[in-house]
Coordinates of C-alpha atoms and ligand atoms in Angstrom, one line a residue:
X1 CA 111.6 88.1 116.6
X2 CA 110.5 86.1 113.6
X3 CA 112.1 82.7 113.4
X4 CA 112.5 80.8 110.1
X5 CA 114.1 77.5 110.8
X6 CA 113.2 75.7 107.7
X7 CA 114.2 75.9 104.1
X8 CA 112.4 74.7 101.0
X9 CA 114.0 71.6 99.5
X10 CA 112.4 69.9 96.5
X11 CA 108.9 70.8 97.6
X12 CA 109.1 70.1 101.3
X13 CA 109.8 72.5 104.2
X14 CA 112.6 71.0 106.2
X15 CA 115.4 72.0 108.6
X16 CA 118.6 72.6 106.8
X17 CA 121.5 70.1 107.1
X18 CA 123.8 72.5 108.9
X19 CA 123.3 74.9 111.8
X20 CA 124.2 78.3 110.2
X21 CA 121.7 81.0 110.8
X22 CA 121.6 84.7 109.9
X23 CA 120.0 87.7 111.5
X24 CA 118.0 90.0 109.3
X25 CA 118.3 93.6 110.3
X26 CA 115.8 96.3 109.4
X27 CA 117.7 99.0 107.4
X28 CA 115.5 101.8 108.9
X29 CA 115.5 100.9 112.5
X30 CA 118.8 99.0 112.6
X31 CA 117.1 96.3 114.7
X32 CA 117.3 92.6 114.1
X33 CA 113.8 91.3 113.3
X34 CA 114.3 87.7 112.1
X35 CA 116.6 84.8 112.3
X36 CA 116.8 82.6 109.3
X37 CA 118.4 79.2 108.9
X38 CA 120.8 79.1 106.0
X39 CA 121.4 76.1 103.7
X40 CA 124.7 74.5 103.0
X41 CA 126.3 72.3 100.4
X42 CA 124.4 69.2 101.4
X43 CA 121.1 71.1 101.0
X44 CA 122.2 72.2 97.5
X45 CA 123.0 68.5 96.7
X46 CA 119.5 67.4 97.9
X47 CA 117.7 70.2 96.0
X48 CA 119.7 69.4 92.8
X49 CA 118.9 65.7 93.1
X50 CA 115.2 66.4 93.5
X51 CA 115.3 68.8 90.6
X52 CA 116.9 66.1 88.4
X53 CA 114.4 63.5 89.4
X54 CA 111.4 65.9 88.7
X55 CA 112.9 66.6 85.3
X56 CA 113.0 62.9 84.4
X57 CA 109.7 62.4 86.1
X58 CA 106.2 63.7 85.5
X59 CA 107.3 67.3 85.1
X60 CA 109.3 66.2 82.0
X61 CA 106.0 64.9 80.5
X62 CA 104.0 68.1 80.8
X63 CA 103.3 70.1 77.7
X64 CA 104.0 73.8 77.2
X65 CA 100.3 74.5 77.4
X66 CA 100.0 72.8 80.8
X67 CA 103.0 74.7 82.1
X68 CA 101.5 77.9 80.8
X69 CA 98.4 77.3 82.8
X70 CA 100.5 76.8 85.9
X71 CA 102.3 80.1 85.2
X72 CA 99.0 81.9 85.0
X73 CA 98.1 80.5 88.4
X74 CA 101.4 81.7 89.8
X75 CA 100.8 85.2 88.4
X76 CA 97.4 85.2 90.2
X77 CA 98.9 84.0 93.4
X78 CA 101.7 86.6 93.3
X79 CA 99.2 89.4 92.4
X80 CA 97.0 88.4 95.4
X81 CA 100.0 88.7 97.7
X82 CA 101.9 91.6 96.0
X83 CA 101.4 94.0 98.9
X84 CA 102.5 91.5 101.5
X85 CA 105.6 90.6 99.4
X86 CA 106.5 94.3 98.9
X87 CA 106.2 94.9 102.6
X88 CA 108.6 92.0 103.3
X89 CA 111.1 93.3 100.8
X90 CA 110.9 96.8 102.2
X91 CA 112.0 95.4 105.6
X92 CA 114.7 93.3 103.9
X93 CA 116.3 95.9 101.8
X94 CA 114.9 99.4 102.7
X95 CA 113.4 100.2 99.3
X96 CA 110.2 102.4 99.5
X97 CA 107.0 100.5 99.7
X98 CA 105.7 102.8 96.8
X99 CA 102.4 101.1 96.2
X100 CA 103.9 97.6 96.4
X101 CA 106.1 97.9 93.4
X102 CA 108.6 95.2 94.6
X103 CA 105.7 92.7 94.7
X104 CA 104.0 93.8 91.5
X105 CA 107.2 93.5 89.4
X106 CA 107.2 89.8 90.0
X107 CA 103.8 89.3 88.4
X108 CA 104.5 90.5 84.8
X109 CA 107.0 87.8 83.7
X110 CA 104.6 85.0 84.8
X111 CA 101.7 86.7 82.9
X112 CA 103.9 87.2 79.8
X113 CA 105.2 83.7 79.6
X114 CA 101.8 82.2 80.4
X115 CA 100.5 84.0 77.3
X116 CA 103.5 83.2 75.2
X117 CA 103.2 79.4 76.1
X118 CA 99.5 79.4 75.0
X119 CA 100.1 81.2 71.7
X120 CA 103.5 80.0 70.4
X121 CA 104.6 76.6 69.0
X122 CA 107.6 74.9 70.6
X123 CA 108.4 72.9 67.5
X124 CA 108.8 73.9 63.9
X125 CA 108.9 72.0 60.6
X126 CA 111.6 72.9 58.1
X127 CA 111.7 71.4 54.6
X128 CA 114.7 71.3 52.4
X129 CA 115.9 69.4 49.3
X130 CA 117.8 67.1 51.7
X131 CA 114.9 66.1 53.9
X132 CA 112.4 67.2 56.5
X133 CA 113.5 68.7 59.8
X134 CA 111.7 69.1 63.1
X135 CA 113.3 71.9 65.1
X136 CA 112.5 71.1 68.8
X137 CA 113.0 73.2 71.8
X138 CA 114.0 71.1 74.8
X139 CA 114.4 72.4 78.4
X140 CA 118.0 73.2 79.2
X141 CA 117.6 71.0 82.3
X142 CA 118.2 71.9 86.0
X143 CA 118.7 75.6 86.5
X144 CA 120.8 77.1 89.4
X145 CA 119.7 80.7 90.0
X146 CA 121.7 83.1 92.1
X147 CA 120.1 86.5 92.9
X148 CA 121.0 89.8 94.5
X149 CA 119.1 91.6 97.2
X150 CA 118.0 94.8 95.3
X151 CA 114.9 93.6 93.4
X152 CA 114.9 90.0 94.6
X153 CA 111.6 88.7 93.5
X154 CA 111.2 90.7 90.3
X155 CA 114.6 89.4 89.1
X156 CA 113.8 85.9 90.2
X157 CA 110.6 86.0 88.2
X158 CA 112.4 87.0 85.0
X159 CA 114.4 83.7 85.3
X160 CA 111.8 81.4 86.8
X161 CA 108.9 82.1 84.5
X162 CA 110.7 81.3 81.2
X163 CA 112.5 78.4 82.9
X164 CA 109.2 76.7 84.0
X165 CA 107.6 77.4 80.6
X166 CA 110.6 75.7 78.9
X167 CA 110.1 72.7 81.2
X168 CA 113.2 73.3 83.4
X169 CA 113.5 72.7 87.1
X170 CA 114.9 75.4 89.4
X171 CA 117.2 75.7 92.5
X172 CA 117.1 79.3 93.8
X173 CA 119.8 80.6 96.0
X174 CA 118.6 84.1 97.1
X175 CA 120.9 86.6 98.7
X176 CA 121.3 86.1 102.4
X177 CA 119.8 89.6 102.9
X178 CA 116.5 88.7 101.2
X179 CA 115.4 85.1 101.8
X180 CA 111.9 85.7 103.1
X181 CA 110.3 86.9 99.9
X182 CA 111.7 83.8 98.2
X183 CA 110.0 81.6 100.7
X184 CA 106.7 83.3 99.9
X185 CA 107.3 82.5 96.2
X186 CA 107.8 78.9 97.2
X187 CA 104.3 78.9 98.9
X188 CA 102.7 80.5 95.8
X189 CA 104.3 77.9 93.5
X190 CA 103.0 75.1 95.8
X191 CA 99.5 76.6 95.7
X192 CA 99.7 76.9 91.9
X193 CA 100.3 73.2 91.6
X194 CA 104.0 73.1 90.8
X195 CA 105.0 69.5 91.6
X196 CA 107.5 68.6 94.2
X197 CA 111.2 68.7 93.2
X198 CA 110.6 71.4 90.5
X199 CA 111.5 74.3 92.8
X200 CA 113.8 74.7 95.8
X201 CA 114.9 77.7 97.9
X202 CA 118.3 77.4 99.5
X203 CA 119.4 80.6 101.2
X204 CA 123.2 81.1 101.7
X205 CA 126.2 83.1 100.8
X206 CA 129.1 82.9 98.3
X207 CA 130.2 79.4 99.4
X208 CA 126.8 77.9 98.9
X209 CA 126.4 79.8 95.6
X210 CA 129.6 78.5 94.3
X211 CA 128.7 74.9 95.2
X212 CA 125.6 75.3 93.1
X213 CA 127.6 76.7 90.2
X214 CA 130.1 73.8 90.3
X215 CA 127.4 71.1 90.8
X216 CA 127.6 68.6 88.0
X217 CA 123.8 68.0 88.2
X218 CA 123.1 71.7 87.3
X219 CA 122.9 72.3 83.5
X220 CA 122.6 76.1 83.6
X221 CA 123.4 79.0 85.9
X222 CA 121.3 82.2 85.8
X223 CA 123.1 84.9 87.7
X224 CA 122.3 88.5 88.6
X225 CA 124.8 90.4 90.6
X226 CA 128.1 92.2 90.5
X227 CA 130.4 92.0 87.5
X228 CA 133.2 90.8 89.8
X229 CA 131.2 87.7 91.0
X230 CA 129.8 87.2 87.4
X231 CA 133.4 86.9 86.1
X232 CA 134.2 84.2 88.6
X233 CA 130.9 82.3 87.9
X234 CA 131.5 82.6 84.1
X235 CA 135.0 81.1 84.4
X236 CA 133.7 78.1 86.3
X237 CA 130.9 77.6 83.8
X238 CA 133.4 78.0 81.0
X239 CA 135.5 75.1 82.4
X240 CA 132.4 72.9 82.6
X241 CA 130.9 74.2 79.3
X242 CA 127.8 74.9 81.4
X243 CA 125.2 77.3 80.0
X244 CA 125.2 80.6 81.8
X245 CA 123.3 83.9 81.7
X246 CA 124.9 86.9 83.4
X247 CA 123.0 90.1 84.4
X248 CA 125.7 92.3 85.9
X249 CA 126.5 95.9 86.8
X250 CA 126.0 99.2 84.9
X251 CA 127.1 102.8 84.7
X252 CA 124.6 104.0 82.2
X253 CA 124.4 107.5 80.6
X254 CA 121.5 109.8 80.1
X255 CA 122.5 112.0 77.1
X256 CA 120.7 115.3 77.5
X257 CA 120.8 116.9 74.0
X258 CA 120.8 120.6 73.7
X259 CA 117.1 120.8 72.6
X260 CA 115.8 118.6 75.5
X261 CA 112.8 119.7 77.5
X262 CA 114.3 120.4 80.9
X263 CA 111.2 119.7 83.0
X264 CA 110.4 116.4 81.3
X265 CA 114.0 115.3 81.4
X266 CA 114.4 115.9 85.2
X267 CA 111.0 114.4 85.9
X268 CA 112.1 111.2 84.1
X269 CA 115.4 111.0 85.9
X270 CA 114.5 111.9 89.4
X271 CA 113.8 109.7 91.1
X272 CA 112.7 107.0 88.6
X273 CA 115.5 106.9 86.0
X274 CA 118.4 107.6 88.3
X275 CA 117.5 106.9 91.9
X276 CA 114.8 104.2 91.8
X277 CA 115.2 101.7 94.7
X278 CA 117.4 104.2 96.5
X279 CA 119.8 104.2 93.7
X280 CA 120.4 100.4 94.1
X281 CA 119.4 99.3 90.6
X282 CA 121.7 98.2 87.8
X283 CA 119.8 100.0 85.0
X284 CA 119.9 103.5 86.5
X285 CA 121.4 106.5 84.6
X286 CA 124.1 107.5 87.0
X287 CA 126.0 109.6 84.5
X288 CA 124.1 112.6 83.2
X289 CA 125.8 114.0 80.0
X290 CA 124.9 117.6 79.3
X291 CA 126.0 120.0 76.6
X292 CA 128.1 123.0 77.7
X293 CA 125.4 125.4 76.5
X294 CA 122.8 124.0 78.9
X295 CA 125.0 122.8 81.7
X296 CA 124.3 125.3 84.4
X297 CA 120.5 125.2 84.0
X298 CA 120.4 121.3 84.0
X299 CA 122.6 121.1 87.1
X300 CA 120.4 123.6 88.9
X301 CA 117.2 121.7 88.0
X302 CA 118.7 118.4 89.0
X303 CA 119.9 119.8 92.3
X304 CA 116.4 121.2 93.0
X305 CA 114.7 117.9 92.2
X306 CA 117.2 115.7 94.1
X307 CA 117.3 118.2 97.0
X308 CA 113.5 118.0 97.3
X309 CA 113.3 114.2 97.4
X310 CA 111.5 112.9 100.4
X311 CA 114.0 110.7 102.3
X312 CA 112.9 108.6 105.3
X313 CA 110.7 105.8 106.5
X314 CA 110.4 103.4 103.6
X315 CA 107.0 102.2 104.8
X316 CA 105.6 105.8 104.5
X317 CA 103.9 105.9 101.1
X318 CA 105.2 109.4 100.4
X319 CA 108.9 108.4 100.9
X320 CA 110.9 108.4 97.7
X321 CA 114.3 107.4 99.0
X322 CA 114.8 105.0 101.9
X323 CA 117.9 103.7 103.7
X324 CA 120.4 101.5 101.9
X325 CA 120.4 97.7 102.4
X326 CA 123.2 97.4 104.9
X327 CA 125.7 99.4 106.9
X328 CA 128.3 98.0 104.6
X329 CA 126.6 99.4 101.5
X330 CA 126.1 102.7 103.2
X331 CA 129.8 102.9 104.0
X332 CA 130.7 101.9 100.5
X333 CA 128.5 104.6 98.9
X334 CA 129.7 107.2 101.5
X335 CA 133.3 106.2 100.5
X336 CA 132.5 107.0 96.8
X337 CA 131.1 110.4 97.8
X338 CA 134.3 111.1 99.7
X339 CA 136.4 110.0 96.7
X340 CA 134.3 112.2 94.4
X341 CA 135.1 115.3 96.5
X342 CA 138.8 114.3 96.8
X343 CA 139.1 114.0 93.0
X344 CA 137.6 117.4 92.4
X345 CA 133.9 116.7 91.7
X346 CA 131.6 119.4 93.2
X347 CA 128.6 118.4 95.2
X348 CA 125.7 120.7 94.3
X349 CA 123.3 118.9 96.6
X350 CA 124.0 116.3 99.2
X351 CA 127.6 115.1 99.5
X352 CA 127.7 115.1 103.3
X353 CA 126.7 112.7 106.1
X354 CA 123.0 111.8 106.5
X355 CA 121.2 113.7 109.2
X356 CA 119.1 110.7 110.2
X357 CA 120.0 109.5 113.6
X358 CA 119.1 105.9 112.7
X359 CA 118.9 103.9 109.5
X360 CA 121.6 103.4 106.8
X361 CA 120.8 106.6 104.9
X362 CA 123.0 108.4 102.4
X363 CA 122.2 111.9 101.3
X364 CA 121.0 111.9 97.7
X365 CA 123.9 113.6 95.9
X366 CA 124.5 115.3 92.6
X367 CA 128.1 116.0 91.6
X368 CA 128.9 118.6 89.0
X369 CA 132.3 119.2 87.3
X370 CA 132.8 115.5 86.9
X371 CA 135.3 114.2 84.3
X372 CA 134.5 110.8 82.9
X373 CA 137.9 109.6 84.1
X374 CA 137.0 110.2 87.8
X375 CA 136.2 107.2 90.0
X376 CA 132.5 108.3 90.5
X377 CA 132.0 108.3 86.7
X378 CA 133.7 104.9 86.2
X379 CA 132.6 102.7 89.0
X380 CA 129.1 101.5 89.8
X381 CA 128.2 103.2 93.1
X382 CA 124.8 101.5 93.7
X383 CA 123.4 104.4 95.7
X384 CA 121.7 107.7 95.2
X385 CA 124.6 109.5 93.6
X386 CA 124.6 111.3 90.2
X387 CA 127.5 112.6 88.2
X388 CA 127.0 115.4 85.7
X389 CA 129.5 115.5 82.9
X390 CA 129.9 118.2 80.2
X391 CA 130.2 117.5 76.5
X392 CA 131.1 119.8 73.6
X393 CA 129.0 118.2 70.8
X394 CA 126.9 115.2 70.0
X395 CA 129.9 113.1 68.9
X396 CA 131.6 113.7 72.2
X397 CA 128.4 112.9 74.1
X398 CA 128.3 109.5 72.4
X399 CA 132.0 108.9 73.0
X400 CA 131.6 109.6 76.7
X401 CA 128.6 107.4 76.9
X402 CA 130.6 104.6 75.4
X403 CA 133.7 105.2 77.4
X404 CA 132.9 102.7 80.1
X405 CA 133.4 99.0 80.6
X406 CA 129.6 98.6 81.0
X407 CA 126.8 98.7 78.5
X408 CA 123.5 98.0 80.2
X409 CA 121.0 100.9 79.8
X410 CA 120.7 104.5 78.7
X411 CA 118.5 107.3 77.6
X412 CA 118.6 110.2 75.1
X413 CA 116.6 113.3 76.0
X414 CA 115.5 115.5 73.0
X415 CA 112.5 117.0 71.5
X416 CA 113.6 115.8 68.0
X417 CA 112.8 112.0 68.2
X418 CA 114.6 111.3 64.8
X419 CA 117.7 112.7 66.3
X420 CA 117.3 110.8 69.5
X421 CA 116.8 107.5 67.7
X422 CA 120.0 108.2 65.7
X423 CA 122.1 109.0 68.8
X424 CA 120.7 106.0 70.7
X425 CA 121.8 103.7 67.9
X426 CA 125.4 104.8 68.4
X427 CA 125.5 103.8 72.1
X428 CA 126.9 100.4 72.8
X429 CA 124.3 99.3 75.3
X430 CA 121.7 96.6 75.8
X431 CA 118.7 98.8 76.4
X432 CA 118.2 102.5 75.5
X433 CA 115.2 104.7 75.1
X434 CA 114.4 108.2 73.9
X435 CA 113.0 110.4 76.8
X436 CA 112.4 107.3 79.0
X437 CA 114.1 104.0 79.7
X438 CA 112.6 101.1 77.6
X439 CA 110.3 99.0 79.8
X440 CA 108.0 96.0 79.6
X441 CA 108.3 92.3 80.0
X442 CA 108.6 91.7 76.2
X443 CA 111.9 93.6 76.4
X444 CA 115.1 91.5 76.0
X445 CA 116.6 92.7 79.3
X446 CA 120.4 92.6 79.5
X447 CA 123.7 94.2 78.8
X448 CA 126.6 94.4 76.4
X449 CA 130.3 94.4 77.4
X450 CA 130.9 93.9 81.2
X451 CA 127.2 94.3 81.9
X452 CA 126.6 90.6 81.1
X453 CA 125.9 87.9 78.6
X454 CA 122.5 86.9 77.4
X455 CA 119.0 88.4 77.8
X456 CA 116.0 87.9 80.1
X457 CA 112.5 88.7 79.0
X458 CA 110.7 88.3 75.7
X459 CA 111.3 85.4 73.3
X460 CA 115.0 85.8 73.9
X461 CA 114.6 85.1 77.6
X462 CA 112.8 81.9 76.8
X463 CA 115.6 80.8 74.4
X464 CA 118.0 81.1 77.3
X465 CA 116.3 78.1 79.0
X466 CA 115.9 75.9 75.9
X467 CA 118.3 73.7 73.9
X468 CA 117.5 73.3 70.2
X469 CA 117.3 69.7 68.9
X470 CA 117.2 69.2 65.1
X471 CA 115.3 65.9 64.4
X472 CA 115.6 64.6 60.8
X473 CA 112.6 62.5 59.7
X474 CA 112.1 60.8 56.3
X475 CA 110.5 63.0 53.6
X476 CA 106.7 62.4 53.7
X477 CA 106.6 61.3 57.3
X478 CA 103.7 63.1 59.0
X479 CA 105.1 64.5 62.2
X480 CA 102.6 66.0 64.6
X481 CA 104.0 69.2 66.1
X482 CA 103.9 69.8 69.8
Ligands
NAD1 P1 126.9 90.2 94.5 O1 127.6 89.8 93.2 O2 127.8 90.5 95.6 O3 126.0 88.9 94.9 C1 125.0 88.4 94.1 C2 124.7 87.0 94.5 O4 125.8 86.2 94.3 C3 124.3 86.8 96.0 O5 123.3 85.9 96.1 C4 125.6 86.3 96.6 O6 125.4 85.5 97.7 C5 126.1 85.4 95.4 N1 127.6 85.2 95.4 C6 128.6 86.0 95.8 N2 129.8 85.4 95.5 C7 129.5 84.2 94.9 C8 130.3 83.2 94.3 N3 131.6 83.2 94.4 N4 129.7 82.1 93.7 C9 128.4 82.1 93.7 N5 127.5 83.0 94.2 C10 128.1 84.1 94.8 O7 125.9 91.4 94.2 P2 124.9 92.1 95.2 O8 125.7 93.0 96.0 O9 124.0 91.2 95.8 O10 124.0 93.0 94.1 C11 124.5 94.1 93.6 C12 125.0 93.9 92.2 O11 124.1 93.3 91.4 C13 125.3 95.2 91.5 O12 126.6 95.2 90.8 C14 124.2 95.3 90.4 O13 124.6 96.1 89.3 C15 124.0 93.9 90.1 N6 122.6 93.8 89.5 C16 122.5 93.6 88.2 C17 121.3 93.5 87.6 C18 121.1 93.2 86.1 O14 120.0 92.8 85.7 N7 122.0 93.5 85.2 C19 120.1 93.6 88.4 C20 120.3 93.9 89.7 C21 121.6 94.0 90.3

């Protein structure tokens, strides 16, 4: 049994203040493999204090170029350890190893913002009749980041890389299910020369997270997780007028237009677009909208593809769907499958209990005859379960796509790209693509409606960690831009 009795506070590894520990249980074997010490409120206080001191200390004096160099070294360190990181995450949350994807996704944001910091100015001169203005971008300050378990390091990187480039300091509270990968990140940052105090990892649950949110020394909260918790965090930040970015749930639609290429459509959706990470990803297309004229052939093709997925040991490189993260999550997803049947949805593949003797598996399931009013079409299931919904015409397809509280992602499948672009423009969602989900670190990642507030990635993701300061200087004064 692995024992992790230290946490990472302000650059030093130390025993936490309290005595709470948690067992990590392997989702495939159902055996406990590690015990990890959890942080408490006093550890958050210490980390926030260290972060504040680092901000007012030498870190606050670094230039964007110097920080960009550090980001480049972090990217290299993560790339070197990508397979090790992916392997740790597979044990933490059951997602397939799949060539180390969970490790590799953390590298891109550091590369992107390293490049951005070397090529973009942080200050700008604006002239007007009334005088000369310097528009400066200052770091927002101490960032408190709260993360989920599904893509723990990739989602952390999307916050940490722009925050460091902006000159912020960072207190990370990973999910209690996935603390070990965050500890590896702390090692990589140390090796890359990030000074003490700039970064802390305090694992813990909701209580510790809420303490971080309420902490007066924290200037901004960056949260990824459920819409329910996001609402609570936003209300606390609202009271304090604290900056907050929210990346929340989704129930995205794939609109399959009547001229879509069936083979390409199904290949894009299964498993990547709708069942990646065992269906535990916010951006997945879990509602498949199909025209009445093509309904039966699309359902048949989806059933064939989902029925042929290789479900099993997540460490086996050929596995496409592994076990869910926890027994609780398995029961929750199984509960949705039961509700789907009870409300009249028809499982064309899956829909039963997993045949695996061990491991928190759910049978990948496709429901046909789904109405958009049914629970399986309205709520985020966060498991390998698809709902196929019929539409009459293009207008109704768009109406159904928009008939959800969420607005995170989406796809339009068609051979007529002009038509696809036009339909995509009518969907109220943060990210949508024609024939594939949009991807890349330059993408402003995030959602509309109850899917969140703000964007991560691209220049927009950097803006979320900066405050603008307008500095007026006398006309003719020769200000040297940073
Ligand atoms: P969750 O909301 O239960 O927990 C997320 C994090 O918040 C965890 O670290 C948890 O410990 C912490 N937390 C819980 N209650 C808190 C509170 N009151 N105050 C402060 N922190 C608190 O979500 P989860 O089950 O870990 O993850 C699944 C959810 O995350 C899904 O809804 C999914 O859609 C969402 N998600 C969104 C994105 C995105 O980018 N939009 C990406 C991945 C996951």
